[in-house]
Amino acid sequence: MHKQAVLVRAAGHITIATGVLGTSYTDSGLTAGASYYYVVSAINPGHESFNSTEAGATLPFVQLKFDETNGTTAADATGSGWNGTLVGGPLWAAGKSGNAVDLDGINDYVALPAGVVSSADNATISAWVYLDAVSNRMRIFDFGSGTSTYMFLTPKNAANGKIRFAIKNNGSSEQIIDGTSALAVGGWHHVAVTLNGATGTLYVDGVNVGSNSTMTLKPSNMGSTRQYWIGRFQYV
């Protein structure tokens, strides 16, 4: 007797597949940045199980794998066209998985198209980072339109020497999440900032190193800013 599965996209209660005999299924035609939720039930002759516990996933707005080996374009793996442009002569190098872009810490950076996070109320921004050295004002990323509107992640801030995320809009005070120390030099480290409502959380290698539960600014507040930079800061 064979069991079959029925897969339902739960948010809209849409049945997207029936008669699935394997242990995996690929959903297609989805929208970048959107969240999807799923349940599955099993069927055999004359009987259908209850739905499984709901599972969900949020698709990235943009994903740069930096898997290229030459040229000045880093392709957006989501297929949404938010490709990165390498500026100043960065090199391609071996990465944590596949390849990576190697910035010299002087004038190299990667630029993203304007408006990447202009519609994001909640967001997670993450990256694998390998630091050869660390100094104040270095940027993992810095998105904004100058010194009055921006959000950035620095491996070491000038005020207390710790990894810091900050967001500022139209000349407001910065809203800050500080970690416990500067990001370590040498070796690959995974860094992530999650903004969800009033709570912002900073992670290093999967560990919560800092949070702020009074965040009122969100990426969409900044509008369609023009300077989306990896490895460069707004104070230039």
Tab-separated table of C-alpha atoms in Angstrom:
chain	number	residue	atom	x	y	z
A	1	MET	CA	0.000	0.000	0.000
A	2	HIS	CA	1.426	3.348	-1.033
A	3	LYS	CA	0.998	6.564	0.870
A	4	GLN	CA	0.660	9.844	-0.972
A	5	ALA	CA	1.049	13.397	0.304
A	6	VAL	CA	-1.027	16.500	-0.233
A	7	LEU	CA	0.913	19.759	0.130
A	8	VAL	CA	-1.030	22.907	0.961
A	9	ARG	CA	0.274	26.458	0.926
A	10	ALA	CA	-1.395	27.335	4.203
A	11	ALA	CA	-1.559	31.134	4.113
A	12	GLY	CA	-4.151	31.058	1.341
A	13	HIS	CA	-5.215	27.433	1.889
A	14	ILE	CA	-4.169	26.615	-1.652
A	15	THR	CA	-3.434	23.004	-2.545
A	16	ILE	CA	-0.242	23.128	-4.575
A	17	ALA	CA	0.523	19.424	-4.995
A	18	THR	CA	-1.156	16.044	-4.640
A	19	GLY	CA	0.096	12.519	-5.129
A	20	VAL	CA	3.603	13.340	-3.890
A	21	LEU	CA	5.399	10.067	-3.202
A	22	GLY	CA	8.853	11.371	-2.351
A	23	THR	CA	10.129	13.229	0.716
A	24	SER	CA	10.666	16.610	-0.949
A	25	TYR	CA	8.838	19.083	-3.162
A	26	THR	CA	9.945	22.335	-4.822
A	27	ASP	CA	7.462	25.199	-4.871
A	28	SER	CA	7.974	27.615	-7.781
A	29	GLY	CA	6.765	30.964	-9.061
A	30	LEU	CA	7.137	32.642	-5.654
A	31	THR	CA	7.734	36.324	-4.889
A	32	ALA	CA	11.037	37.575	-3.467
A	33	GLY	CA	10.635	38.994	0.033
A	34	ALA	CA	7.284	37.277	0.638
A	35	SER	CA	6.533	34.759	3.401
A	36	TYR	CA	4.960	31.381	2.707
A	37	TYR	CA	3.544	28.756	5.052
A	38	TYR	CA	2.897	25.080	4.377
A	39	VAL	CA	1.172	22.034	5.797
A	40	VAL	CA	1.198	18.479	4.504
A	41	SER	CA	-1.141	15.526	5.010
A	42	ALA	CA	-0.766	11.842	4.134
A	43	ILE	CA	-3.339	9.836	2.186
A	44	ASN	CA	-3.882	6.113	1.799
A	45	PRO	CA	-7.009	4.369	0.475
A	46	GLY	CA	-10.018	5.618	2.423
A	47	HIS	CA	-8.145	7.810	4.885
A	48	GLU	CA	-6.367	11.191	5.106
A	49	SER	CA	-4.291	12.265	8.092
A	50	PHE	CA	-4.607	15.537	9.945
A	51	ASN	CA	-2.487	18.402	8.623
A	52	SER	CA	1.075	18.595	9.841
A	53	THR	CA	2.375	21.433	11.976
A	54	GLU	CA	2.647	24.554	9.844
A	55	ALA	CA	6.129	25.347	8.517
A	56	GLY	CA	7.114	28.655	6.983
A	57	ALA	CA	9.819	30.396	5.022
A	58	THR	CA	10.505	33.959	3.939
A	59	LEU	CA	12.248	34.411	0.597
A	60	PRO	CA	15.136	36.860	0.414
A	61	PHE	CA	14.737	40.215	-1.328
A	62	VAL	CA	18.251	39.855	-2.678
A	63	GLN	CA	20.964	37.226	-2.333
A	64	LEU	CA	24.514	37.771	-3.529
A	65	LYS	CA	26.479	34.536	-3.477
A	66	PHE	CA	29.632	36.136	-4.933
A	67	ASP	CA	30.307	32.885	-6.741
A	68	GLU	CA	31.625	34.579	-9.878
A	69	THR	CA	35.294	34.288	-10.791
A	70	ASN	CA	35.701	37.372	-12.967
A	71	GLY	CA	33.991	40.550	-14.086
A	72	THR	CA	32.375	43.343	-12.068
A	73	THR	CA	28.862	41.935	-11.547
A	74	ALA	CA	27.652	39.879	-8.581
A	75	ALA	CA	24.411	38.211	-9.631
A	76	ASP	CA	21.296	38.293	-7.481
A	77	ALA	CA	20.500	34.611	-6.910
A	78	THR	CA	16.788	35.346	-6.329
A	79	GLY	CA	16.390	36.277	-9.990
A	80	SER	CA	14.888	39.645	-9.041
A	81	GLY	CA	17.651	41.609	-10.733
A	82	TRP	CA	19.172	43.317	-7.681
A	83	ASN	CA	22.672	42.615	-8.983
A	84	GLY	CA	25.728	44.025	-7.234
A	85	THR	CA	28.398	46.041	-9.033
A	86	LEU	CA	32.023	45.738	-7.948
A	87	VAL	CA	33.658	49.179	-7.700
A	88	GLY	CA	37.339	50.080	-7.253
A	89	GLY	CA	38.816	46.770	-8.384
A	90	PRO	CA	37.869	44.148	-5.766
A	91	LEU	CA	39.260	40.680	-6.375
A	92	TRP	CA	37.496	37.341	-6.549
A	93	ALA	CA	38.762	34.825	-3.997
A	94	ALA	CA	37.881	31.561	-2.284
A	95	GLY	CA	35.016	32.001	0.167
A	96	LYS	CA	33.323	30.187	3.022
A	97	SER	CA	31.382	28.198	0.440
A	98	GLY	CA	32.298	28.708	-3.177
A	99	ASN	CA	33.821	32.070	-3.982
A	100	ALA	CA	33.843	35.492	-2.321
A	101	VAL	CA	34.640	39.102	-3.094
A	102	ASP	CA	37.888	40.388	-1.564
A	103	LEU	CA	37.830	44.099	-0.613
A	104	ASP	CA	41.086	45.923	0.090
A	105	GLY	CA	39.723	48.112	2.915
A	106	ILE	CA	40.712	51.302	1.097
A	107	ASN	CA	38.477	52.091	-1.852
A	108	ASP	CA	36.889	48.805	-2.948
A	109	TYR	CA	33.194	48.180	-2.401
A	110	VAL	CA	30.080	46.580	-3.889
A	111	ALA	CA	27.132	48.776	-4.886
A	112	LEU	CA	23.526	47.562	-5.015
A	113	PRO	CA	20.728	49.234	-7.000
A	114	ALA	CA	18.710	52.007	-5.353
A	115	GLY	CA	15.673	50.970	-3.347
A	116	VAL	CA	16.660	47.423	-2.380
A	117	VAL	CA	15.033	47.618	1.071
A	118	SER	CA	12.638	50.501	0.424
A	119	SER	CA	9.597	48.254	0.954
A	120	ALA	CA	10.981	46.297	3.912
A	121	ASP	CA	9.236	46.878	7.234
A	122	ASN	CA	10.846	43.796	8.754
A	123	ALA	CA	14.161	42.492	7.489
A	124	THR	CA	17.094	40.198	8.118
A	125	ILE	CA	20.458	41.103	6.624
A	126	SER	CA	23.216	38.537	6.943
A	127	ALA	CA	26.680	37.829	5.581
A	128	TRP	CA	29.733	35.650	5.941
A	129	VAL	CA	32.690	37.922	6.727
A	130	TYR	CA	36.452	37.319	6.924
A	131	LEU	CA	38.415	40.252	8.382
A	132	ASP	CA	42.148	40.575	7.730
A	133	ALA	CA	42.151	43.593	10.071
A	134	VAL	CA	39.564	45.683	11.886
A	135	SER	CA	39.366	49.413	12.552
A	136	ASN	CA	36.789	51.995	13.536
A	137	ARG	CA	34.281	52.998	10.861
A	138	MET	CA	34.798	49.928	8.707
A	139	ARG	CA	31.499	48.811	7.203
A	140	ILE	CA	30.114	45.380	6.459
A	141	PHE	CA	27.224	47.218	4.815
A	142	ASP	CA	25.925	50.787	4.798
A	143	PHE	CA	22.626	51.650	3.093
A	144	GLY	CA	21.397	55.245	2.905
A	145	SER	CA	21.515	58.585	1.177
A	146	GLY	CA	24.260	60.385	3.091
A	147	THR	CA	24.971	61.283	6.694
A	148	SER	CA	21.363	62.007	7.710
A	149	THR	CA	19.683	58.780	6.551
A	150	TYR	CA	21.373	55.395	6.765
A	151	MET	CA	21.566	51.981	8.360
A	152	PHE	CA	24.857	50.189	8.764
A	153	LEU	CA	26.703	47.294	10.351
A	154	THR	CA	30.280	47.933	11.452
A	155	PRO	CA	32.605	45.277	12.906
A	156	LYS	CA	33.994	47.872	15.349
A	157	ASN	CA	32.439	51.200	16.252
A	158	ALA	CA	34.434	54.193	17.450
A	159	ALA	CA	32.417	54.777	20.638
A	160	ASN	CA	33.056	51.514	22.481
A	161	GLY	CA	34.958	49.238	20.087
A	162	LYS	CA	32.116	46.734	19.625
A	163	ILE	CA	30.283	45.424	16.578
A	164	ARG	CA	27.308	47.738	16.005
A	165	PHE	CA	24.167	48.079	13.930
A	166	ALA	CA	22.610	51.533	13.686
A	167	ILE	CA	19.752	53.118	11.776
A	168	LYS	CA	18.963	56.805	11.352
A	169	ASN	CA	16.377	58.635	9.265
A	170	ASN	CA	16.184	62.253	8.149
A	171	GLY	CA	18.546	63.545	10.820
A	172	SER	CA	17.039	61.587	13.727
A	173	SER	CA	19.055	60.114	16.566
A	174	GLU	CA	20.627	56.758	15.813
A	175	GLN	CA	18.838	53.654	17.053
A	176	ILE	CA	21.590	51.214	17.995
A	177	ILE	CA	22.247	47.546	18.652
A	178	ASP	CA	25.680	46.858	20.130
A	179	GLY	CA	27.360	43.485	20.405
A	180	THR	CA	29.689	42.354	23.170
A	181	SER	CA	32.999	42.939	21.368
A	182	ALA	CA	34.492	43.765	17.998
A	183	LEU	CA	34.113	41.132	15.288
A	184	ALA	CA	37.145	38.859	15.492
A	185	VAL	CA	39.953	39.105	12.957
A	186	GLY	CA	40.844	35.958	11.031
A	187	GLY	CA	38.472	33.143	10.132
A	188	TRP	CA	34.977	33.247	8.681
A	189	HIS	CA	32.185	34.605	10.873
A	190	HIS	CA	28.464	34.780	10.164
A	191	VAL	CA	26.831	38.079	11.109
A	192	ALA	CA	23.127	38.884	10.968
A	193	VAL	CA	20.785	41.697	11.952
A	194	THR	CA	17.082	40.925	12.373
A	195	LEU	CA	14.539	43.753	12.534
A	196	ASN	CA	11.066	42.616	13.547
A	197	GLY	CA	8.649	45.272	14.748
A	198	ALA	CA	10.114	47.095	17.740
A	199	THR	CA	12.808	44.476	18.310
A	200	GLY	CA	16.193	44.393	16.649
A	201	THR	CA	18.659	41.574	17.291
A	202	LEU	CA	22.315	41.203	16.358
A	203	TYR	CA	23.829	37.747	15.887
A	204	VAL	CA	27.418	36.591	15.475
A	205	ASP	CA	27.943	32.951	14.490
A	206	GLY	CA	24.333	32.204	15.435
A	207	VAL	CA	24.650	33.652	18.946
A	208	ASN	CA	22.518	36.600	20.096
A	209	VAL	CA	25.124	39.212	21.069
A	210	GLY	CA	22.841	42.234	21.411
A	211	SER	CA	19.269	43.444	21.098
A	212	ASN	CA	17.121	46.562	21.283
A	213	SER	CA	13.400	46.279	22.026
A	214	THR	CA	12.608	49.966	21.452
A	215	MET	CA	13.301	50.264	17.731
A	216	THR	CA	10.876	52.605	15.982
A	217	LEU	CA	12.740	53.004	12.679
A	218	LYS	CA	12.564	50.411	9.929
A	219	PRO	CA	14.314	50.128	6.549
A	220	SER	CA	11.255	51.323	4.623
A	221	ASN	CA	11.328	54.636	6.532
A	222	MET	CA	14.466	55.560	4.586
A	223	GLY	CA	12.601	55.476	1.269
A	224	SER	CA	14.276	54.641	-2.027
A	225	THR	CA	17.775	55.645	-1.018
A	226	ARG	CA	20.516	55.568	-3.639
A	227	GLN	CA	23.638	54.408	-1.786
A	228	TYR	CA	23.493	50.694	-0.997
A	229	TRP	CA	27.067	49.765	-0.271
A	230	ILE	CA	28.934	46.715	0.958
A	231	GLY	CA	32.325	47.647	2.379
A	232	ARG	CA	31.896	51.450	2.185
A	233	PHE	CA	30.376	53.980	4.584
A	234	GLN	CA	28.236	57.089	4.050
A	235	TYR	CA	30.782	59.503	5.499
A	236	VAL	CA	32.814	59.821	2.291
